């Protein structure tokens, strides 16, 4: 399933007809089905073909390849050139956090039940949560607490610490809100939108000076878009601009 | 104008009679005049002398030089060795954000109208907002939302997410508040104050271990100031210390 | 005293019978005794054996060695492989901040009086506050303000900006709260808990991509723990798992 | 062709029956066919579907995607977990350099004609040469000279500056030499060999302190291989060890 | 004088009629006049207006500003967008090394006498030598030896370790050789040449992965130059291409 | 033994009567006794108290602590503030390389037999060789070859690639040469010498811009030494300067 998710986001990334993306979960009860103990057990233990006699180093090599490949799938959301808004609802444990911190904006319904659940099954979260959550939420003590205790937190707490941008009454409302936000972004210049996502993600991982340098090079080409004059002209003419695909 | 702003902050940086700086905007209506579509259009499109036939690579080189030079002007606020408090009011779009995130502390009046407005004119903000805003406000989803949508946000939201330190009723109150804060800082040892600004900005861009190492070298000289004994002595004597210029 | 503190945390770090740690202050009035002007003066001025005639460069070398050694002591809290929860109360100035930002989670009583007090004695905080506080609290303007002004802030403000995770009525309540949190963490797999602390601290100081890469290598060994099957099995059997020491 | 090359190296990377790899070029005249002006022209100009009216920003986005994809193909040689030895001969311009600096060891025949040829067709080498060559050859002035002038250099010069490890008389000798080196490496423990490649590549891009930290985590699993006791035992018994696949 | 040198290189950097630069020293005896003990003494000791009573911290601040400003002057050679070839002769101590490692290529006459002379006057070289020399010469033991001993080294040793690209018999020959190299570079596409310098300097300071990413963005605009088709076409037509200024 | 070596270098680092250090090996046959298969086997396998039933994750934790502690011992040579010259002779395998790349300068006798021997015992070198050797020798292909093959290399090859600074006929000559070099360094200002070592090691691990910034802060204190005027004055007076201890 994760390979498919990756293939989809890789395709959306360069599909010129796509301007913004909403990711949501099917079903009423859960965004992620929660920790299916059996599946987790099989997923974790069967990935390395544990031939009898395989030593711990070789088992580690198999684990490493498997984790890296799984991480790459989820990172395709972050690498997608178009903004991704995720609408979360119901049970949203473990991978729900890995997925949502790879997205750009998170909204949720009021019934959501979040948890960085991995510590409860004997492992440190390794598909992205521990690398990205501290960069999404600027409250390191809170991040440590929820990751070390695996305790649940709800919509209000998620909003207060900045994990989600907005809380909606129901799943339907959350999806509608996400779609409205996506629609708004889709009216903007794709050159501006894709540049903004790229430069913000770049800046997160670099010094201010590095961020500024990369920005000069990026915009040296991007300022040559017709979108700037289209936007300025439509501003003068008090009408909505139309921007070409990208 | 930006070259003048840079020249001023470069001068203030090493002027020994200056201990802290308040930056504010003239006029009642706006901190920055807002996006003057005509000026923006001219500013963006005329900087590269678009001789007919100049290819896109050479146009890019001209843009790159122009953006880098503009960024350097605004970065002079951050590089200024003395703390800079910016008091914002009214319309405060686009460059108001670039400027204010290069300052140390932001306060505003309740009528302020902020926006990372660049996406609305077809470009990614390139004079500092996208590089510095995620390091000023620890709520990456919110930063993404306001940068991708270019929507306005007011004083209350700015306070809630930590973009401003304090909201005042009017522009006059905001300036008075900024001046009081600046005056308080000016009573402290300039060695302590300038070191604190430098070490905090350095730490923002480095690992904790790097921050600690730089701090040891910095303070190895700075601890040799008379300000420490002056401060300690005046503490014992229950009087206000006086510190020499720097 | 700091050398002893370091020795204790280094011992706790690899002591297999320890799973989580609560650090608190003796006495009712203060977590740290506050800035004892005399001691501070002696501590600061006497560490370098100021032989007459020692030049400023050699004095700097002595200061550098002293600061680095002091920093190392406090960093032993961060380097400790087990989570550290600090319960703060009463006067908590200067070193209280250095210590608490090196811990994983901070809780406090309602009477606490925090301040980054160093600027008031003529120096920039150099034992960790300026390097770690901006990474603990995602509100850079607030960090700058409290560090530049040395002003006090209380429990409510500390909670609002995310400096502490929770405020309790009294010191006793705060310690009880800290112990409950520590006890909860102690029920989890030590492999999961120690990995979570390590990977979160690593991620704070690295790009997302670096964090993911380190995580794959870390977990390639850690997934080979019996704790995963112990946790999964006890989950199926609806009983509490027991995990071996580490 | 580059996509195929990438697919092959990705497959070899985790194929347990592969221990080391020799990469060489078919034909007598050239390792790379040299700069086929027509192909280069088509390759460079046709990748972005230049619909009439596409602005320079959108063309840049297409170029960026294309370059990144091409780089990824060549980087698959570096990412391959098994050592790659490249044997070069004859004309070896442009992509020959990009490919060979992504390999671990370079050998060549005496008739080889190297050049960082890109400057001669109006562009800066962008498939890896400018990023990797300065890290392969520790002579920055020489790297600048050959990249800025696009001048040819032969086997002797390549050996002198450390671009190649060894020069052989003919292409056949070079391939035989490469195969002997690969065969020698294939007799070693795959755990040791793959770890050595990974840790050396990691160290190239990190500080010594970071390199040491990553090494501790890497080897914490890898030391648990049976290869260590197999190697030690065969050492005592004066016989050749056999190591399991990886 | 250093401010003038900086002004000149800043001007040359964006002067479209300049394609490459040769830097050389007037006079027969020395590239740099050598350590004029009196001037050095005045230069070092007089830059901070040593008012009686100025404490060591404030003197340090003055030194810091002075060193930073001096470094910026010399760094203008590295920041210059056009390649800089330096031809060295005779006595070339101290600043000669700072200057030459900021250039792209170094050539010298056989009578040259190099030394990292600063240790002999009681200080660590601080205008660039210690930061750049280890990145120019890939022989860290040699760099340490010449910097720690301040001993002289001649043309042959400089060539052997890769400090210079070529040794010429006389100063005149060295200048002629530098001019020929500069002339050759000037025949290439300025888009290719300036990109090559920028990307090589960027790669020196970044990981391979970062270097590749920056390269994709840089070349996304630069590939849109007419120089590529001009170069390819002239290649087909077997004639010398002409490239527009930049 | 390694703990003692670390204790000695830590002591020498701040002992004011020490100005430079020569490290050499006792005995005629070997610098390091070579890979004592039994000791290696015990050393590697016994450090983690392998209680029956200890899972691979917990064994990994023990290995990690052990490797980190061993690395710290060897790193004490690099962290030592005084320059360290190592004179190598005879058999110099495995740890001889780890030790010598942590030193500043390497010299050897002509009978030396070097090898990065670890691959031959089934592991990747983890006490520093793989992290430091690529930064000591600027020939990445050669580093890869000797680390992947574990083959021996002698004095001539070591000199040619820059692994050693000089080759002497015998062990006695090598030690004498090392002592002469150490004696020469000991005549220089300790402020200059210790600064030069620190700034070169710092620059190895940082960008040029970071190196320059750290240098300004470092020298802002160090320029305030009396050694500068002592050196300048003795230069004018044509006599040998004397410098105070540090």
mmCIF file of N, CA, C and O in Angstrom, chain C residues 44-106:
data_model
loop_
_atom_site.group_PDB
_atom_site.id
_atom_site.type_symbol
_atom_site.label_atom_id
_atom_site.label_comp_id
_atom_site.label_asym_id
_atom_site.label_seq_id
_atom_site.Cartn_x
_atom_site.Cartn_y
_atom_site.Cartn_z
ATOM 1 N N UNK C 44 33.190 33.454 39.022
ATOM 2 C CA UNK C 44 33.558 34.007 37.727
ATOM 3 C C UNK C 44 34.983 34.520 37.689
ATOM 4 O O UNK C 44 35.673 34.422 36.679
ATOM 5 N N UNK C 45 35.385 35.095 38.781
ATOM 6 C CA UNK C 45 36.647 35.809 38.716
ATOM 7 C C UNK C 45 37.832 34.988 39.191
ATOM 8 O O UNK C 45 38.963 35.282 38.866
ATOM 9 N N UNK C 46 37.544 33.945 39.955
ATOM 10 C CA UNK C 46 38.675 33.235 40.528
ATOM 11 C C UNK C 46 39.092 32.006 39.732
ATOM 12 O O UNK C 46 40.129 31.430 39.995
ATOM 13 N N UNK C 47 38.275 31.592 38.752
ATOM 14 C CA UNK C 47 38.625 30.343 38.083
ATOM 15 C C UNK C 47 39.955 30.440 37.341
ATOM 16 O O UNK C 47 40.686 29.490 37.233
ATOM 17 N N UNK C 48 40.238 31.603 36.801
ATOM 18 C CA UNK C 48 41.534 31.725 36.151
ATOM 19 C C UNK C 48 42.507 32.293 37.173
ATOM 20 O O UNK C 48 42.285 33.370 37.703
ATOM 21 N N UNK C 49 43.532 31.545 37.475
ATOM 22 C CA UNK C 49 44.483 31.997 38.496
ATOM 23 C C UNK C 49 45.149 33.272 38.004
ATOM 24 O O UNK C 49 46.109 33.218 37.242
ATOM 25 N N UNK C 50 44.572 34.398 38.386
ATOM 26 C CA UNK C 50 44.984 35.665 37.786
ATOM 27 C C UNK C 50 46.320 36.127 38.352
ATOM 28 O O UNK C 50 46.386 37.103 39.095
ATOM 29 N N UNK C 51 47.352 35.421 37.922
ATOM 30 C CA UNK C 51 48.680 35.900 38.274
ATOM 31 C C UNK C 51 48.828 37.305 37.710
ATOM 32 O O UNK C 51 48.367 37.573 36.605
ATOM 33 N N UNK C 52 49.492 38.126 38.453
ATOM 34 C CA UNK C 52 49.713 39.471 37.913
ATOM 35 C C UNK C 52 50.483 39.341 36.608
ATOM 36 O O UNK C 52 51.411 38.533 36.500
ATOM 37 N N UNK C 53 50.079 40.095 35.630
ATOM 38 C CA UNK C 53 50.833 40.093 34.384
ATOM 39 C C UNK C 53 50.332 39.109 33.354
ATOM 40 O O UNK C 53 50.770 39.144 32.216
ATOM 41 N N UNK C 54 49.413 38.213 33.735
ATOM 42 C CA UNK C 54 48.845 37.292 32.745
ATOM 43 C C UNK C 54 48.108 38.118 31.697
ATOM 44 O O UNK C 54 47.228 38.913 32.030
ATOM 45 N N UNK C 55 48.411 37.914 30.419
ATOM 46 C CA UNK C 55 47.778 38.769 29.418
ATOM 47 C C UNK C 55 46.350 38.300 29.119
ATOM 48 O O UNK C 55 45.924 37.222 29.537
ATOM 49 N N UNK C 56 45.603 39.149 28.408
ATOM 50 C CA UNK C 56 44.177 38.877 28.175
ATOM 51 C C UNK C 56 43.956 37.605 27.370
ATOM 52 O O UNK C 56 42.933 36.922 27.522
ATOM 53 N N UNK C 57 44.894 37.257 26.499
ATOM 54 C CA UNK C 57 44.755 36.033 25.712
ATOM 55 C C UNK C 57 44.864 34.806 26.611
ATOM 56 O O UNK C 57 44.086 33.850 26.480
ATOM 57 N N UNK C 58 45.805 34.825 27.520
ATOM 58 C CA UNK C 58 45.966 33.682 28.422
ATOM 59 C C UNK C 58 44.790 33.611 29.407
ATOM 60 O O UNK C 58 44.338 32.522 29.761
ATOM 61 N N UNK C 59 44.321 34.763 29.867
ATOM 62 C CA UNK C 59 43.113 34.729 30.713
ATOM 63 C C UNK C 59 41.938 34.137 29.930
ATOM 64 O O UNK C 59 41.143 33.364 30.455
ATOM 65 N N UNK C 60 41.847 34.513 28.662
ATOM 66 C CA UNK C 60 40.768 33.965 27.822
ATOM 67 C C UNK C 60 40.868 32.440 27.719
ATOM 68 O O UNK C 60 39.857 31.732 27.776
ATOM 69 N N UNK C 61 42.087 31.942 27.567
ATOM 70 C CA UNK C 61 42.262 30.490 27.465
ATOM 71 C C UNK C 61 41.775 29.803 28.741
ATOM 72 O O UNK C 61 41.112 28.761 28.694
ATOM 73 N N UNK C 62 42.081 30.406 29.887
ATOM 74 C CA UNK C 62 41.599 29.832 31.147
ATOM 75 C C UNK C 62 40.073 29.877 31.232
ATOM 76 O O UNK C 62 39.431 28.920 31.658
ATOM 77 N N UNK C 63 39.498 31.015 30.853
ATOM 78 C CA UNK C 63 38.027 31.105 30.842
ATOM 79 C C UNK C 63 37.425 30.033 29.927
ATOM 80 O O UNK C 63 36.450 29.384 30.265
ATOM 81 N N UNK C 64 38.013 29.861 28.757
ATOM 82 C CA UNK C 64 37.464 28.928 27.772
ATOM 83 C C UNK C 64 37.441 27.510 28.333
ATOM 84 O O UNK C 64 36.445 26.797 28.228
ATOM 85 N N UNK C 65 38.555 27.128 28.947
ATOM 86 C CA UNK C 65 38.602 25.796 29.539
ATOM 87 C C UNK C 65 37.565 25.650 30.654
ATOM 88 O O UNK C 65 36.924 24.602 30.774
ATOM 89 N N UNK C 66 37.417 26.702 31.443
ATOM 90 C CA UNK C 66 36.470 26.629 32.551
ATOM 91 C C UNK C 66 35.021 26.535 32.053
ATOM 92 O O UNK C 66 34.230 25.722 32.533
ATOM 93 N N UNK C 67 34.674 27.382 31.091
ATOM 94 C CA UNK C 67 33.301 27.359 30.569
ATOM 95 C C UNK C 67 33.008 25.997 29.934
ATOM 96 O O UNK C 67 31.947 25.403 30.154
ATOM 97 N N UNK C 68 33.939 25.503 29.131
ATOM 98 C CA UNK C 68 33.722 24.221 28.455
ATOM 99 C C UNK C 68 33.502 23.107 29.466
ATOM 100 O O UNK C 68 32.633 22.238 29.282
ATOM 101 N N UNK C 69 34.261 23.141 30.551
ATOM 102 C CA UNK C 69 34.128 22.098 31.562
ATOM 103 C C UNK C 69 32.786 22.211 32.291
ATOM 104 O O UNK C 69 32.123 21.206 32.580
ATOM 105 N N UNK C 70 32.362 23.432 32.564
ATOM 106 C CA UNK C 70 31.065 23.659 33.218
ATOM 107 C C UNK C 70 29.931 23.213 32.278
ATOM 108 O O UNK C 70 28.989 22.506 32.677
ATOM 109 N N UNK C 71 30.015 23.597 31.011
ATOM 110 C CA UNK C 71 28.999 23.167 30.027
ATOM 111 C C UNK C 71 28.892 21.648 29.964
ATOM 112 O O UNK C 71 27.795 21.090 29.892
ATOM 113 N N UNK C 72 30.052 20.980 29.970
ATOM 114 C CA UNK C 72 30.048 19.516 29.892
ATOM 115 C C UNK C 72 29.267 18.902 31.048
ATOM 116 O O UNK C 72 28.568 17.896 30.872
ATOM 117 N N UNK C 73 29.419 19.496 32.233
ATOM 118 C CA UNK C 73 28.682 18.980 33.396
ATOM 119 C C UNK C 73 27.177 19.041 33.150
ATOM 120 O O UNK C 73 26.458 18.059 33.346
ATOM 121 N N UNK C 74 26.704 20.200 32.708
ATOM 122 C CA UNK C 74 25.263 20.357 32.500
ATOM 123 C C UNK C 74 24.795 19.506 31.316
ATOM 124 O O UNK C 74 23.698 18.926 31.339
ATOM 125 N N UNK C 75 25.629 19.387 30.301
ATOM 126 C CA UNK C 75 25.246 18.575 29.139
ATOM 127 C C UNK C 75 25.098 17.099 29.491
ATOM 128 O O UNK C 75 24.480 16.343 28.742
ATOM 129 N N UNK C 76 25.656 16.685 30.620
ATOM 130 C CA UNK C 76 25.507 15.276 31.013
ATOM 131 C C UNK C 76 24.035 14.928 31.244
ATOM 132 O O UNK C 76 23.650 13.765 31.120
ATOM 133 N N UNK C 77 23.220 15.920 31.538
ATOM 134 C CA UNK C 77 21.770 15.674 31.669
ATOM 135 C C UNK C 77 21.186 15.320 30.297
ATOM 136 O O UNK C 77 20.398 14.392 30.163
ATOM 137 N N UNK C 78 21.576 16.060 29.286
ATOM 138 C CA UNK C 78 21.078 15.797 27.936
ATOM 139 C C UNK C 78 21.639 14.489 27.391
ATOM 140 O O UNK C 78 20.936 13.732 26.720
ATOM 141 N N UNK C 79 22.900 14.221 27.690
ATOM 142 C CA UNK C 79 23.538 13.004 27.177
ATOM 143 C C UNK C 79 23.094 11.747 27.903
ATOM 144 O O UNK C 79 23.295 10.634 27.400
ATOM 145 N N UNK C 80 22.514 11.913 29.085
ATOM 146 C CA UNK C 80 22.009 10.764 29.840
ATOM 147 C C UNK C 80 21.019 9.991 28.970
ATOM 148 O O UNK C 80 20.079 10.567 28.421
ATOM 149 N N UNK C 81 21.218 8.694 28.824
ATOM 150 C CA UNK C 81 20.383 7.911 27.898
ATOM 151 C C UNK C 81 18.942 7.768 28.376
ATOM 152 O O UNK C 81 18.060 7.428 27.587
ATOM 153 N N UNK C 82 18.704 7.992 29.651
ATOM 154 C CA UNK C 82 17.357 7.866 30.204
ATOM 155 C C UNK C 82 16.679 9.240 30.250
ATOM 156 O O UNK C 82 17.356 10.246 30.529
ATOM 157 N N UNK C 83 15.363 9.301 30.030
ATOM 158 C CA UNK C 83 14.663 10.592 30.082
ATOM 159 C C UNK C 83 14.789 11.254 31.449
ATOM 160 O O UNK C 83 14.757 10.577 32.477
ATOM 161 N N UNK C 84 14.935 12.566 31.441
ATOM 162 C CA UNK C 84 15.057 13.342 32.670
ATOM 163 C C UNK C 84 13.917 14.360 32.735
ATOM 164 O O UNK C 84 13.745 15.170 31.826
ATOM 165 N N UNK C 85 13.144 14.276 33.818
ATOM 166 C CA UNK C 85 12.057 15.225 34.041
ATOM 167 C C UNK C 85 12.479 16.116 35.190
ATOM 168 O O UNK C 85 12.884 15.631 36.246
ATOM 169 N N UNK C 86 12.413 17.415 34.965
ATOM 170 C CA UNK C 86 12.827 18.323 36.021
ATOM 171 C C UNK C 86 11.586 19.015 36.591
ATOM 172 O O UNK C 86 10.709 19.469 35.846
ATOM 173 N N UNK C 87 11.483 19.023 37.923
ATOM 174 C CA UNK C 87 10.381 19.691 38.611
ATOM 175 C C UNK C 87 10.932 20.941 39.268
ATOM 176 O O UNK C 87 11.801 20.853 40.140
ATOM 177 N N UNK C 88 10.449 22.097 38.828
ATOM 178 C CA UNK C 88 11.000 23.374 39.265
ATOM 179 C C UNK C 88 10.028 24.079 40.212
ATOM 180 O O UNK C 88 8.816 23.979 40.059
ATOM 181 N N UNK C 89 10.574 24.837 41.140
ATOM 182 C CA UNK C 89 9.725 25.570 42.093
ATOM 183 C C UNK C 89 10.489 26.797 42.583
ATOM 184 O O UNK C 89 11.718 26.876 42.467
ATOM 185 N N UNK C 90 9.743 27.722 43.152
ATOM 186 C CA UNK C 90 10.344 28.893 43.797
ATOM 187 C C UNK C 90 11.265 29.681 42.881
ATOM 188 O O UNK C 90 11.010 29.820 41.686
ATOM 189 N N UNK C 91 12.340 30.172 43.456
ATOM 190 C CA UNK C 91 13.286 30.954 42.669
ATOM 191 C C UNK C 91 14.051 30.006 41.742
ATOM 192 O O UNK C 91 14.612 29.007 42.183
ATOM 193 N N UNK C 92 14.036 30.333 40.483
ATOM 194 C CA UNK C 92 14.650 29.434 39.490
ATOM 195 C C UNK C 92 15.308 30.297 38.422
ATOM 196 O O UNK C 92 14.851 30.380 37.286
ATOM 197 N N UNK C 93 16.410 30.912 38.819
ATOM 198 C CA UNK C 93 17.085 31.883 37.951
ATOM 199 C C UNK C 93 18.379 31.289 37.420
ATOM 200 O O UNK C 93 18.960 30.395 38.017
ATOM 201 N N UNK C 94 18.839 31.851 36.319
ATOM 202 C CA UNK C 94 20.181 31.536 35.818
ATOM 203 C C UNK C 94 20.396 30.063 35.553
ATOM 204 O O UNK C 94 19.861 29.518 34.583
ATOM 205 N N UNK C 95 21.157 29.409 36.406
ATOM 206 C CA UNK C 95 21.493 28.014 36.153
ATOM 207 C C UNK C 95 20.260 27.109 36.144
ATOM 208 O O UNK C 95 20.303 26.030 35.542
ATOM 209 N N UNK C 96 19.192 27.511 36.796
ATOM 210 C CA UNK C 96 17.960 26.721 36.720
ATOM 211 C C UNK C 96 17.498 26.585 35.272
ATOM 212 O O UNK C 96 16.973 25.538 34.870
ATOM 213 N N UNK C 97 17.697 27.637 34.493
ATOM 214 C CA UNK C 97 17.296 27.581 33.083
ATOM 215 C C UNK C 97 18.276 26.710 32.300
ATOM 216 O O UNK C 97 17.875 25.859 31.507
ATOM 217 N N UNK C 98 19.568 26.909 32.535
ATOM 218 C CA UNK C 98 20.579 26.072 31.870
ATOM 219 C C UNK C 98 20.305 24.589 32.111
ATOM 220 O O UNK C 98 20.389 23.769 31.206
ATOM 221 N N UNK C 99 20.017 24.258 33.371
ATOM 222 C CA UNK C 99 19.775 22.861 33.734
ATOM 223 C C UNK C 99 18.494 22.345 33.088
ATOM 224 O O UNK C 99 18.451 21.259 32.510
ATOM 225 N N UNK C 100 17.442 23.137 33.192
ATOM 226 C CA UNK C 100 16.143 22.597 32.799
ATOM 227 C C UNK C 100 16.019 22.424 31.287
ATOM 228 O O UNK C 100 15.333 21.521 30.825
ATOM 229 N N UNK C 101 16.708 23.277 30.497
ATOM 230 C CA UNK C 101 16.638 23.083 29.042
ATOM 231 C C UNK C 101 17.490 21.902 28.581
ATOM 232 O O UNK C 101 17.354 21.448 27.438
ATOM 233 N N UNK C 102 18.377 21.413 29.455
ATOM 234 C CA UNK C 102 19.134 20.195 29.125
ATOM 235 C C UNK C 102 18.332 18.939 29.462
ATOM 236 O O UNK C 102 18.689 17.840 29.038
ATOM 237 N N UNK C 103 17.237 19.106 30.229
ATOM 238 C CA UNK C 103 16.363 17.979 30.553
ATOM 239 C C UNK C 103 15.349 17.766 29.428
ATOM 240 O O UNK C 103 15.247 18.571 28.502
ATOM 241 N N UNK C 104 14.584 16.686 29.512
ATOM 242 C CA UNK C 104 13.630 16.366 28.443
ATOM 243 C C UNK C 104 12.268 17.027 28.641
ATOM 244 O O UNK C 104 11.662 17.497 27.689
ATOM 245 N N UNK C 105 11.790 17.010 29.879
ATOM 246 C CA UNK C 105 10.472 17.580 30.174
ATOM 247 C C UNK C 105 10.604 18.451 31.414
ATOM 248 O O UNK C 105 11.313 18.103 32.352
ATOM 249 N N UNK C 106 9.935 19.598 31.414
ATOM 250 C CA UNK C 106 9.934 20.516 32.538
ATOM 251 C C UNK C 106 8.513 20.669 33.084
ATOM 252 O O UNK C 106 7.568 20.914 32.320
#
